[in-house]
PDB file of C-alpha atoms in Angstrom:
ATOM      1  CA  UNK A 156      30.375  16.358  21.579  1.00 76.00           C
ATOM      2  CA  UNK A 157      26.850  14.956  21.807  1.00 88.00           C
ATOM      3  CA  UNK A 158      23.906  17.068  20.711  1.00 93.00           C
ATOM      4  CA  UNK A 159      21.314  17.528  23.468  1.00 94.00           C
ATOM      5  CA  UNK A 160      18.057  17.055  21.562  1.00 96.00           C
ATOM      6  CA  UNK A 161      15.947  18.081  24.561  1.00 94.00           C
ATOM      7  CA  UNK A 162      17.417  21.573  24.604  1.00 95.00           C
ATOM      8  CA  UNK A 163      18.420  22.122  20.980  1.00 97.00           C
ATOM      9  CA  UNK A 164      16.501  24.280  18.556  1.00 98.00           C
ATOM     10  CA  UNK A 165      16.450  22.210  15.389  1.00 98.00           C
ATOM     11  CA  UNK A 166      15.668  23.124  11.784  1.00 98.00           C
ATOM     12  CA  UNK A 167      14.749  20.223   9.500  1.00 98.00           C
ATOM     13  CA  UNK A 168      14.561  21.286   5.859  1.00 97.00           C
ATOM     14  CA  UNK A 169      12.339  19.025   3.791  1.00 95.00           C
ATOM     15  CA  UNK A 170      10.505  17.929   6.943  1.00 95.00           C
ATOM     16  CA  UNK A 171       7.270  17.409   5.040  1.00 92.00           C
ATOM     17  CA  UNK A 172       8.876  15.070   2.549  1.00 92.00           C
ATOM     18  CA  UNK A 173       9.324  11.337   2.478  1.00 94.00           C
ATOM     19  CA  UNK A 174      12.507  11.128   4.563  1.00 96.00           C
ATOM     20  CA  UNK A 175      11.750  14.267   6.553  1.00 97.00           C
ATOM     21  CA  UNK A 176       8.586  12.849   8.123  1.00 96.00           C
ATOM     22  CA  UNK A 177      10.550   9.928   9.508  1.00 97.00           C
ATOM     23  CA  UNK A 178      13.475  12.044  10.723  1.00 98.00           C
ATOM     24  CA  UNK A 179      11.079  14.307  12.653  1.00 98.00           C
ATOM     25  CA  UNK A 180       9.474  11.223  14.241  1.00 97.00           C
ATOM     26  CA  UNK A 181      12.904   9.932  15.254  1.00 97.00           C
ATOM     27  CA  UNK A 182      13.932  13.289  16.715  1.00 98.00           C
ATOM     28  CA  UNK A 183      10.785  13.433  18.835  1.00 97.00           C
ATOM     29  CA  UNK A 184      11.314   9.846  19.957  1.00 96.00           C
ATOM     30  CA  UNK A 185      14.883  10.734  20.988  1.00 96.00           C
ATOM     31  CA  UNK A 186      13.809  13.625  23.204  1.00 96.00           C
ATOM     32  CA  UNK A 187      13.516  16.635  20.913  1.00 97.00           C
ATOM     33  CA  UNK A 188      10.701  18.982  21.921  1.00 97.00           C
ATOM     34  CA  UNK A 189       8.058  19.769  19.356  1.00 96.00           C
ATOM     35  CA  UNK A 190       8.179  23.472  20.200  1.00 96.00           C
ATOM     36  CA  UNK A 191      11.907  23.516  19.384  1.00 97.00           C
ATOM     37  CA  UNK A 192      11.510  21.875  15.985  1.00 97.00           C
ATOM     38  CA  UNK A 193      11.286  24.198  12.981  1.00 96.00           C
ATOM     39  CA  UNK A 194       9.951  22.470   9.881  1.00 96.00           C
ATOM     40  CA  UNK A 195       9.317  25.007   7.098  1.00 90.00           C
ATOM     41  CA  UNK A 196       7.599  23.900   3.908  1.00 84.00           C
ATOM     42  CA  UNK A 197       8.741  24.916   0.438  1.00 77.00           C
ATOM     43  CA  UNK A 198       5.691  27.155   0.043  1.00 79.00           C
ATOM     44  CA  UNK A 199       6.775  29.118   3.115  1.00 85.00           C
ATOM     45  CA  UNK A 200      10.489  29.478   2.390  1.00 89.00           C
ATOM     46  CA  UNK A 201      12.282  29.205  -0.942  1.00 94.00           C
ATOM     47  CA  UNK A 202      15.651  27.834   0.175  1.00 96.00           C
ATOM     48  CA  UNK A 203      17.183  28.734  -3.174  1.00 96.00           C
ATOM     49  CA  UNK A 204      17.169  32.317  -1.875  1.00 96.00           C
ATOM     50  CA  UNK A 205      19.839  33.378   0.654  1.00 97.00           C
ATOM     51  CA  UNK A 206      17.501  35.672   2.593  1.00 97.00           C
ATOM     52  CA  UNK A 207      15.038  32.824   3.107  1.00 96.00           C
ATOM     53  CA  UNK A 208      17.852  30.600   4.372  1.00 97.00           C
ATOM     54  CA  UNK A 209      19.006  33.341   6.753  1.00 98.00           C
ATOM     55  CA  UNK A 210      15.513  33.581   8.251  1.00 96.00           C
ATOM     56  CA  UNK A 211      15.237  29.815   8.532  1.00 96.00           C
ATOM     57  CA  UNK A 212      18.471  29.259  10.483  1.00 98.00           C
ATOM     58  CA  UNK A 213      18.266  32.227  12.859  1.00 97.00           C
ATOM     59  CA  UNK A 214      18.601  30.977  16.433  1.00 97.00           C
ATOM     60  CA  UNK A 215      19.101  27.326  15.468  1.00 98.00           C
ATOM     61  CA  UNK A 216      21.516  24.984  17.256  1.00 98.00           C
ATOM     62  CA  UNK A 217      21.224  22.161  14.716  1.00 98.00           C
ATOM     63  CA  UNK A 218      20.272  22.141  11.029  1.00 98.00           C
ATOM     64  CA  UNK A 219      19.406  18.881   9.272  1.00 98.00           C
ATOM     65  CA  UNK A 220      19.252  19.526   5.534  1.00 98.00           C
ATOM     66  CA  UNK A 221      17.000  17.031   3.766  1.00 97.00           C
ATOM     67  CA  UNK A 222      15.231  19.261   1.244  1.00 95.00           C
ATOM     68  CA  UNK A 223      16.013  18.236  -2.319  1.00 92.00           C
ATOM     69  CA  UNK A 224      14.611  18.191  -5.794  1.00 85.00           C
ATOM     70  CA  UNK A 225      14.934  14.534  -6.718  1.00 76.00           C
ATOM     71  CA  UNK A 226      13.488  11.811  -8.921  1.00 70.00           C
ATOM     72  CA  UNK A 227      14.195   8.705 -10.939  1.00 71.00           C
ATOM     73  CA  UNK A 228      15.855   8.254 -14.326  1.00 71.00           C
ATOM     74  CA  UNK A 229      12.948   9.895 -16.163  1.00 74.00           C
ATOM     75  CA  UNK A 230      13.103  13.166 -14.218  1.00 76.00           C
ATOM     76  CA  UNK A 231      16.898  13.202 -14.332  1.00 74.00           C
ATOM     77  CA  UNK A 232      16.785  13.020 -18.124  1.00 85.00           C
ATOM     78  CA  UNK A 233      13.979  15.569 -18.446  1.00 88.00           C
ATOM     79  CA  UNK A 234      15.156  18.283 -16.037  1.00 90.00           C
ATOM     80  CA  UNK A 235      18.921  18.049 -15.432  1.00 93.00           C
ATOM     81  CA  UNK A 236      19.360  21.831 -15.199  1.00 95.00           C
ATOM     82  CA  UNK A 237      16.675  22.249 -12.547  1.00 94.00           C
ATOM     83  CA  UNK A 238      18.038  19.330 -10.537  1.00 94.00           C
ATOM     84  CA  UNK A 239      21.527  20.839 -10.614  1.00 96.00           C
ATOM     85  CA  UNK A 240      20.574  24.433  -9.869  1.00 97.00           C
ATOM     86  CA  UNK A 241      17.902  23.880  -7.237  1.00 96.00           C
ATOM     87  CA  UNK A 242      19.918  21.382  -5.197  1.00 97.00           C
ATOM     88  CA  UNK A 243      23.147  23.371  -5.387  1.00 98.00           C
ATOM     89  CA  UNK A 244      21.513  26.653  -4.416  1.00 98.00           C
ATOM     90  CA  UNK A 245      19.483  25.242  -1.537  1.00 97.00           C
ATOM     91  CA  UNK A 246      22.469  23.564   0.042  1.00 98.00           C
ATOM     92  CA  UNK A 247      25.011  26.296  -0.639  1.00 98.00           C
ATOM     93  CA  UNK A 248      22.903  29.083   0.818  1.00 98.00           C
ATOM     94  CA  UNK A 249      21.719  27.058   3.807  1.00 98.00           C
ATOM     95  CA  UNK A 250      25.274  26.055   4.750  1.00 98.00           C
ATOM     96  CA  UNK A 251      26.586  29.601   4.353  1.00 98.00           C
ATOM     97  CA  UNK A 252      23.768  31.197   6.323  1.00 98.00           C
ATOM     98  CA  UNK A 253      24.098  28.559   9.043  1.00 98.00           C
ATOM     99  CA  UNK A 254      27.773  29.414   9.413  1.00 98.00           C
ATOM    100  CA  UNK A 255      26.981  33.144   9.550  1.00 98.00           C
ATOM    101  CA  UNK A 256      24.255  32.571  12.152  1.00 98.00           C
ATOM    102  CA  UNK A 257      26.530  30.528  14.426  1.00 98.00           C
ATOM    103  CA  UNK A 258      24.628  27.255  14.081  1.00 98.00           C
ATOM    104  CA  UNK A 259      26.380  24.631  16.217  1.00 98.00           C
ATOM    105  CA  UNK A 260      26.052  21.715  13.806  1.00 98.00           C
ATOM    106  CA  UNK A 261      24.932  21.133  10.223  1.00 98.00           C
ATOM    107  CA  UNK A 262      23.893  17.710   8.927  1.00 98.00           C
ATOM    108  CA  UNK A 263      23.832  17.457   5.135  1.00 98.00           C
ATOM    109  CA  UNK A 264      22.229  14.433   3.512  1.00 98.00           C
ATOM    110  CA  UNK A 265      23.824  13.730   0.150  1.00 96.00           C
ATOM    111  CA  UNK A 266      23.102  11.062  -2.433  1.00 92.00           C
ATOM    112  CA  UNK A 267      24.438   7.768  -3.697  1.00 89.00           C
ATOM    113  CA  UNK A 268      24.287   9.346  -7.169  1.00 89.00           C
ATOM    114  CA  UNK A 269      27.427  11.287  -6.240  1.00 93.00           C
ATOM    115  CA  UNK A 270      29.605   8.195  -6.649  1.00 94.00           C
ATOM    116  CA  UNK A 271      31.498   7.579  -9.914  1.00 94.00           C
ATOM    117  CA  UNK A 272      29.734   5.469 -12.530  1.00 90.00           C
ATOM    118  CA  UNK A 273      32.233   2.618 -12.250  1.00 89.00           C
ATOM    119  CA  UNK A 274      33.006   2.657  -8.543  1.00 90.00           C
ATOM    120  CA  UNK A 275      34.399  -0.640  -7.209  1.00 93.00           C
ATOM    121  CA  UNK A 276      31.749  -2.522  -5.224  1.00 92.00           C
ATOM    122  CA  UNK A 277      31.136  -2.087  -2.341  1.00 95.00           C
ATOM    123  CA  UNK A 278      31.318   1.703  -2.616  1.00 95.00           C
ATOM    124  CA  UNK A 279      33.769   3.137  -0.085  1.00 97.00           C
ATOM    125  CA  UNK A 280      33.682   6.776   0.885  1.00 98.00           C
ATOM    126  CA  UNK A 281      37.318   7.163  -0.166  1.00 97.00           C
ATOM    127  CA  UNK A 282      36.306   6.375  -3.780  1.00 96.00           C
ATOM    128  CA  UNK A 283      33.898   9.299  -4.023  1.00 97.00           C
ATOM    129  CA  UNK A 284      36.219  11.403  -6.210  1.00 97.00           C
ATOM    130  CA  UNK A 285      37.647   8.629  -8.406  1.00 96.00           C
ATOM    131  CA  UNK A 286      35.547   9.400 -11.487  1.00 96.00           C
ATOM    132  CA  UNK A 287      32.466  11.106 -12.926  1.00 95.00           C
ATOM    133  CA  UNK A 288      28.960  10.034 -11.838  1.00 93.00           C
ATOM    134  CA  UNK A 289      26.649   8.013 -14.080  1.00 89.00           C
ATOM    135  CA  UNK A 290      25.626  10.464 -16.811  1.00 91.00           C
ATOM    136  CA  UNK A 291      21.883  10.321 -16.214  1.00 87.00           C
ATOM    137  CA  UNK A 292      22.282  11.299 -12.548  1.00 88.00           C
ATOM    138  CA  UNK A 293      25.372  13.486 -12.868  1.00 93.00           C
ATOM    139  CA  UNK A 294      23.857  16.997 -12.582  1.00 94.00           C
ATOM    140  CA  UNK A 295      22.031  16.029  -9.383  1.00 94.00           C
ATOM    141  CA  UNK A 296      24.943  14.012  -8.021  1.00 94.00           C
ATOM    142  CA  UNK A 297      27.570  16.689  -8.699  1.00 96.00           C
ATOM    143  CA  UNK A 298      25.411  19.400  -7.132  1.00 97.00           C
ATOM    144  CA  UNK A 299      24.985  17.382  -3.953  1.00 96.00           C
ATOM    145  CA  UNK A 300      28.665  16.370  -3.854  1.00 97.00           C
ATOM    146  CA  UNK A 301      29.688  20.025  -4.079  1.00 98.00           C
ATOM    147  CA  UNK A 302      28.067  20.514  -0.672  1.00 98.00           C
ATOM    148  CA  UNK A 303      30.586  18.102   0.839  1.00 98.00           C
ATOM    149  CA  UNK A 304      33.387  20.286  -0.541  1.00 98.00           C
ATOM    150  CA  UNK A 305      31.717  23.351   0.963  1.00 98.00           C
ATOM    151  CA  UNK A 306      31.317  21.753   4.374  1.00 98.00           C
ATOM    152  CA  UNK A 307      34.929  20.594   4.456  1.00 98.00           C
ATOM    153  CA  UNK A 308      36.130  24.034   3.345  1.00 98.00           C
ATOM    154  CA  UNK A 309      34.054  25.789   6.009  1.00 98.00           C
ATOM    155  CA  UNK A 310      35.360  23.353   8.627  1.00 98.00           C
ATOM    156  CA  UNK A 311      38.966  24.032   7.565  1.00 98.00           C
ATOM    157  CA  UNK A 312      38.670  27.820   7.437  1.00 98.00           C
ATOM    158  CA  UNK A 313      35.963  28.617   9.986  1.00 98.00           C
ATOM    159  CA  UNK A 314      35.825  25.578  12.278  1.00 98.00           C
ATOM    160  CA  UNK A 315      32.198  25.027  11.211  1.00 98.00           C
ATOM    161  CA  UNK A 316      30.877  21.623  12.319  1.00 98.00           C
ATOM    162  CA  UNK A 317      29.186  20.195   9.242  1.00 98.00           C
ATOM    163  CA  UNK A 318      28.802  16.477   8.555  1.00 98.00           C
ATOM    164  CA  UNK A 319      27.860  14.732   5.310  1.00 98.00           C
ATOM    165  CA  UNK A 320      25.895  11.488   5.004  1.00 98.00           C
ATOM    166  CA  UNK A 321      25.397   9.337   1.888  1.00 97.00           C
ATOM    167  CA  UNK A 322      22.237   7.241   2.146  1.00 96.00           C
ATOM    168  CA  UNK A 323      21.626   4.581  -0.464  1.00 94.00           C
ATOM    169  CA  UNK A 324      18.257   4.375  -2.299  1.00 91.00           C
ATOM    170  CA  UNK A 325      15.435   4.717   0.229  1.00 95.00           C
ATOM    171  CA  UNK A 326      11.939   3.251   0.231  1.00 96.00           C
ATOM    172  CA  UNK A 327       9.023   2.910   2.625  1.00 97.00           C
ATOM    173  CA  UNK A 328       5.782   4.589   3.779  1.00 94.00           C
ATOM    174  CA  UNK A 329       5.132   8.095   2.437  1.00 92.00           C
ATOM    175  CA  UNK A 330       7.437   7.554  -0.539  1.00 92.00           C
ATOM    176  CA  UNK A 331       6.745   9.385  -3.808  1.00 87.00           C
ATOM    177  CA  UNK A 332       4.635   7.090  -5.992  1.00 89.00           C
ATOM    178  CA  UNK A 333       4.173   9.533  -8.882  1.00 84.00           C
ATOM    179  CA  UNK A 334       5.443   7.600 -11.939  1.00 79.00           C
ATOM    180  CA  UNK A 335       6.806  10.795 -13.499  1.00 76.00           C
ATOM    181  CA  UNK A 336       9.296  11.451 -10.695  1.00 73.00           C
ATOM    182  CA  UNK A 337       9.523   8.430  -8.398  1.00 79.00           C
ATOM    183  CA  UNK A 338      12.460   6.135  -7.699  1.00 82.00           C
ATOM    184  CA  UNK A 339      12.556   2.480  -8.663  1.00 90.00           C
ATOM    185  CA  UNK A 340      10.654   0.752  -5.818  1.00 95.00           C
ATOM    186  CA  UNK A 341       7.656   3.129  -5.627  1.00 93.00           C
ATOM    187  CA  UNK A 342       7.609   3.354  -9.424  1.00 91.00           C
ATOM    188  CA  UNK A 343       7.418  -0.424  -9.694  1.00 95.00           C
ATOM    189  CA  UNK A 344       4.763  -0.698  -6.978  1.00 95.00           C
ATOM    190  CA  UNK A 345       2.611   1.844  -8.784  1.00 94.00           C
ATOM    191  CA  UNK A 346       3.166   0.171 -12.161  1.00 94.00           C
ATOM    192  CA  UNK A 347       2.304  -3.298 -10.868  1.00 95.00           C
ATOM    193  CA  UNK A 348      -0.782  -2.002  -9.042  1.00 94.00           C
ATOM    194  CA  UNK A 349      -1.978  -0.298 -12.226  1.00 93.00           C
ATOM    195  CA  UNK A 350      -1.321  -3.414 -14.291  1.00 94.00           C
ATOM    196  CA  UNK A 351      -3.320  -5.562 -11.875  1.00 93.00           C
ATOM    197  CA  UNK A 352      -6.192  -3.095 -11.829  1.00 90.00           C
ATOM    198  CA  UNK A 353      -6.288  -2.980 -15.637  1.00 93.00           C
ATOM    199  CA  UNK A 354      -6.013  -6.764 -15.963  1.00 94.00           C
ATOM    200  CA  UNK A 355      -2.808  -6.507 -18.000  1.00 95.00           C
ATOM    201  CA  UNK A 356      -0.990  -9.685 -18.945  1.00 94.00           C
ATOM    202  CA  UNK A 357       2.396  -7.980 -19.345  1.00 95.00           C
ATOM    203  CA  UNK A 358       4.517  -5.573 -17.322  1.00 95.00           C
ATOM    204  CA  UNK A 359       6.976  -3.344 -19.254  1.00 94.00           C
ATOM    205  CA  UNK A 360      10.059  -2.380 -17.228  1.00 94.00           C
ATOM    206  CA  UNK A 361      12.915  -0.100 -18.299  1.00 89.00           C
ATOM    207  CA  UNK A 362      16.319  -1.657 -19.019  1.00 92.00           C
ATOM    208  CA  UNK A 363      17.377  -5.286 -19.059  1.00 94.00           C
ATOM    209  CA  UNK A 364      17.162  -6.012 -15.328  1.00 94.00           C
ATOM    210  CA  UNK A 365      20.896  -6.558 -14.884  1.00 95.00           C
ATOM    211  CA  UNK A 366      21.865  -3.509 -12.761  1.00 93.00           C
ATOM    212  CA  UNK A 367      22.051  -4.031  -9.020  1.00 92.00           C
ATOM    213  CA  UNK A 368      20.836  -1.668  -6.343  1.00 93.00           C
ATOM    214  CA  UNK A 369      20.913  -1.465  -2.578  1.00 95.00           C
ATOM    215  CA  UNK A 370      17.836  -0.282  -0.719  1.00 97.00           C
ATOM    216  CA  UNK A 371      17.519   1.118   2.799  1.00 97.00           C
ATOM    217  CA  UNK A 372      14.207   1.187   4.631  1.00 98.00           C
ATOM    218  CA  UNK A 373      13.355   4.787   5.458  1.00 98.00           C
ATOM    219  CA  UNK A 374      12.987   4.247   9.228  1.00 98.00           C
ATOM    220  CA  UNK A 375      16.504   2.820   9.334  1.00 98.00           C
ATOM    221  CA  UNK A 376      17.828   5.784   7.344  1.00 98.00           C
ATOM    222  CA  UNK A 377      16.126   8.250   9.695  1.00 98.00           C
ATOM    223  CA  UNK A 378      17.588   6.475  12.728  1.00 98.00           C
ATOM    224  CA  UNK A 379      21.065   6.693  11.202  1.00 98.00           C
ATOM    225  CA  UNK A 380      20.708  10.387  10.392  1.00 98.00           C
ATOM    226  CA  UNK A 381      19.488  11.238  13.883  1.00 98.00           C
ATOM    227  CA  UNK A 382      22.236   9.230  15.581  1.00 98.00           C
ATOM    228  CA  UNK A 383      24.855  10.928  13.397  1.00 98.00           C
ATOM    229  CA  UNK A 384      23.326  14.299  14.284  1.00 98.00           C
ATOM    230  CA  UNK A 385      23.672  13.376  17.947  1.00 97.00           C
ATOM    231  CA  UNK A 386      27.201  11.940  18.048  1.00 97.00           C
ATOM    232  CA  UNK A 387      29.196  12.221  14.776  1.00 98.00           C
ATOM    233  CA  UNK A 388      31.371  15.296  14.272  1.00 98.00           C
ATOM    234  CA  UNK A 389      33.823  14.084  11.626  1.00 98.00           C
ATOM    235  CA  UNK A 390      34.853  15.779   8.391  1.00 98.00           C
ATOM    236  CA  UNK A 391      34.682  12.598   6.313  1.00 98.00           C
ATOM    237  CA  UNK A 392      31.483  11.551   4.470  1.00 98.00           C
ATOM    238  CA  UNK A 393      29.670   8.482   5.792  1.00 98.00           C
ATOM    239  CA  UNK A 394      27.614   5.911   3.883  1.00 98.00           C
ATOM    240  CA  UNK A 395      24.234   4.798   5.222  1.00 98.00           C
ATOM    241  CA  UNK A 396      22.986   1.496   3.838  1.00 97.00           C
ATOM    242  CA  UNK A 397      22.551  -2.211   4.380  1.00 96.00           C
ATOM    243  CA  UNK A 398      25.596  -3.495   2.519  1.00 92.00           C
ATOM    244  CA  UNK A 399      23.416  -5.889   0.452  1.00 93.00           C
ATOM    245  CA  UNK A 400      22.557  -5.555  -3.249  1.00 94.00           C
ATOM    246  CA  UNK A 401      19.826  -7.020  -5.435  1.00 96.00           C
ATOM    247  CA  UNK A 402      19.418  -6.995  -9.216  1.00 96.00           C
ATOM    248  CA  UNK A 403      16.539  -5.051 -10.695  1.00 96.00           C
ATOM    249  CA  UNK A 404      15.351  -8.306 -12.265  1.00 96.00           C
ATOM    250  CA  UNK A 405      15.164 -10.018  -8.865  1.00 97.00           C
ATOM    251  CA  UNK A 406      13.532  -6.948  -7.312  1.00 97.00           C
ATOM    252  CA  UNK A 407      10.783  -6.890  -9.966  1.00 97.00           C
ATOM    253  CA  UNK A 408      10.155 -10.605  -9.512  1.00 96.00           C
ATOM    254  CA  UNK A 409      10.002 -10.187  -5.721  1.00 97.00           C
ATOM    255  CA  UNK A 410       7.476  -7.356  -5.994  1.00 97.00           C
ATOM    256  CA  UNK A 411       5.363  -9.255  -8.513  1.00 96.00           C
ATOM    257  CA  UNK A 412       5.226 -12.182  -6.101  1.00 96.00           C
ATOM    258  CA  UNK A 413       4.398 -10.001  -3.085  1.00 96.00           C
ATOM    259  CA  UNK A 414       1.684  -8.196  -5.075  1.00 96.00           C
ATOM    260  CA  UNK A 415       0.395 -11.387  -6.709  1.00 95.00           C
ATOM    261  CA  UNK A 416       0.929 -10.225 -10.286  1.00 95.00           C
ATOM    262  CA  UNK A 417       1.049 -13.213 -12.633  1.00 93.00           C
ATOM    263  CA  UNK A 418       1.786 -11.466 -15.943  1.00 93.00           C
ATOM    264  CA  UNK A 419       4.923 -11.557 -18.071  1.00 96.00           C
ATOM    265  CA  UNK A 420       7.715  -9.024 -17.450  1.00 95.00           C
ATOM    266  CA  UNK A 421       8.791  -7.276 -20.665  1.00 95.00           C
ATOM    267  CA  UNK A 422      12.285  -5.777 -20.424  1.00 96.00           C
ATOM    268  CA  UNK A 423      12.553  -2.580 -22.501  1.00 94.00           C
ATOM    269  CA  UNK A 424      16.200  -2.878 -23.447  1.00 93.00           C
ATOM    270  CA  UNK A 425      16.109   0.330 -25.503  1.00 91.00           C
ATOM    271  CA  UNK A 426      15.634   2.261 -22.239  1.00 88.00           C
ATOM    272  CA  UNK A 427      18.570   3.176 -19.938  1.00 83.00           C
ATOM    273  CA  UNK A 428      19.793   0.888 -17.196  1.00 84.00           C
ATOM    274  CA  UNK A 429      21.441   3.592 -15.087  1.00 79.00           C
ATOM    275  CA  UNK A 430      24.537   2.844 -13.023  1.00 77.00           C
ATOM    276  CA  UNK A 431      25.603  -0.820 -13.407  1.00 84.00           C
ATOM    277  CA  UNK A 432      25.965  -1.616  -9.696  1.00 84.00           C
ATOM    278  CA  UNK A 433      25.306   0.073  -6.374  1.00 85.00           C
ATOM    279  CA  UNK A 434      26.236  -1.394  -3.019  1.00 92.00           C
ATOM    280  CA  UNK A 435      27.815   0.398  -0.081  1.00 95.00           C
ATOM    281  CA  UNK A 436      30.557  -0.336   2.379  1.00 97.00           C
ATOM    282  CA  UNK A 437      28.832   0.598   5.644  1.00 97.00           C
ATOM    283  CA  UNK A 438      31.737  -0.055   7.998  1.00 98.00           C
ATOM    284  CA  UNK A 439      32.447   3.632   8.680  1.00 98.00           C
ATOM    285  CA  UNK A 440      28.912   4.288   9.945  1.00 98.00           C
ATOM    286  CA  UNK A 441      29.160   1.266  12.222  1.00 98.00           C
ATOM    287  CA  UNK A 442      32.538   2.352  13.575  1.00 98.00           C
ATOM    288  CA  UNK A 443      31.779   6.061  13.969  1.00 98.00           C
ATOM    289  CA  UNK A 444      28.272   6.019  15.437  1.00 97.00           C
ATOM    290  CA  UNK A 445      27.155   2.407  15.700  1.00 97.00           C
ATOM    291  CA  UNK A 446      24.722   2.413  12.789  1.00 97.00           C
ATOM    292  CA  UNK A 447      23.496  -0.849  11.297  1.00 97.00           C
ATOM    293  CA  UNK A 448      20.253  -1.286   9.348  1.00 97.00           C
ATOM    294  CA  UNK A 449      17.732  -3.565  11.038  1.00 96.00           C
ATOM    295  CA  UNK A 450      15.056  -4.049   8.338  1.00 97.00           C
ATOM    296  CA  UNK A 451      15.577  -6.623   5.590  1.00 95.00           C
ATOM    297  CA  UNK A 452      14.325  -5.899   2.069  1.00 97.00           C
ATOM    298  CA  UNK A 453      11.494  -8.439   2.083  1.00 95.00           C
ATOM    299  CA  UNK A 454      10.160  -7.147   5.402  1.00 97.00           C
ATOM    300  CA  UNK A 455      10.541  -3.524   4.341  1.00 98.00           C
ATOM    301  CA  UNK A 456       8.670  -4.180   1.095  1.00 98.00           C
ATOM    302  CA  UNK A 457       5.831  -5.873   2.998  1.00 97.00           C
ATOM    303  CA  UNK A 458       5.496  -2.853   5.296  1.00 97.00           C
ATOM    304  CA  UNK A 459       5.589  -0.489   2.318  1.00 97.00           C
ATOM    305  CA  UNK A 460       2.922  -2.458   0.460  1.00 97.00           C
ATOM    306  CA  UNK A 461       0.696  -2.547   3.547  1.00 96.00           C
ATOM    307  CA  UNK A 462       0.976   1.238   3.816  1.00 95.00           C
ATOM    308  CA  UNK A 463       0.341   1.683   0.093  1.00 94.00           C
ATOM    309  CA  UNK A 464      -2.783  -0.482   0.282  1.00 92.00           C
ATOM    310  CA  UNK A 465      -4.170   1.844   2.962  1.00 91.00           C
ATOM    311  CA  UNK A 466      -3.071   5.192   1.537  1.00 86.00           C
ATOM    312  CA  UNK A 467      -2.773   4.782  -2.222  1.00 71.00           C
ATOM    313  CA  UNK A 468      -6.237   6.096  -3.038  1.00 56.00           C
ATOM    314  CA  UNK A 469      -5.656   9.161  -0.863  1.00 61.00           C
ATOM    315  CA  UNK A 470      -2.576   9.885  -2.962  1.00 57.00           C
ATOM    316  CA  UNK A 471      -4.736   9.695  -6.098  1.00 45.00           C
ATOM    317  CA  UNK A 472      -2.341   7.168  -7.558  1.00 46.00           C
ATOM    318  CA  UNK A 473      -4.350   3.953  -7.482  1.00 41.00           C
TER     319      UNK A 473
END
């Protein structure tokens, strides 16, 4: 059954975040009314608390759960307990309170980190349980994957309509460029910008450059999430991605060229590489709700760099 965005009261958790901004824009573009959108910030509601979740979902027809505590390899190594606890509690309580409140549909956005460390490439949703996640990301990945189990259990016992989406690594305008907690693309953009500003002749980068990653432009991800919220009601998880991978080495070289950095790249092979390969099978998303990414990596990086050039100083990161 299709969700009527014009009439639905919609809660978007994490609406002020990187992905949330773009999902709200897509909802408004698809007919949602601003007065029916509820977008609480973390300072207003602590979603780790069940009472806060109960207040947030009261009267809602649709909940899109994007709020997460998330970061790159550095944060995952530094704060695994917080990443596990905060993400598990937010999702668990929000799902349970949504069920109790009679919410018509729940959209949970998971993480590519939930996949096993040595998943055959391309990653297929059916392989999600065939091993343990890459150790660095495991606490975060397991916490988010547990929400899929909860949604499927609530569907089986209560008939609760919850869907689960697995977006690949995202990038784009309004990303987190803080080097202490950012993912690979914004972290590299910040690092290269700093190196250029300081006149450095070298660029140190973690790992040996061999791992591959897939990257999805944030506007494409938001479009996929909103279309799934509108039309997908299945119990099975669904990947959101481009189906194309690139090595970290090639990504760094591409960014250096786009940002006109001429220095030497120094690979810090004593630092972790992370998961060896990441690339998704996106056929289920195409079949179930017609999703296909429309922004290539080079074009997406150009748009991201244009945004960063305009907004970097405001973020106090340049």
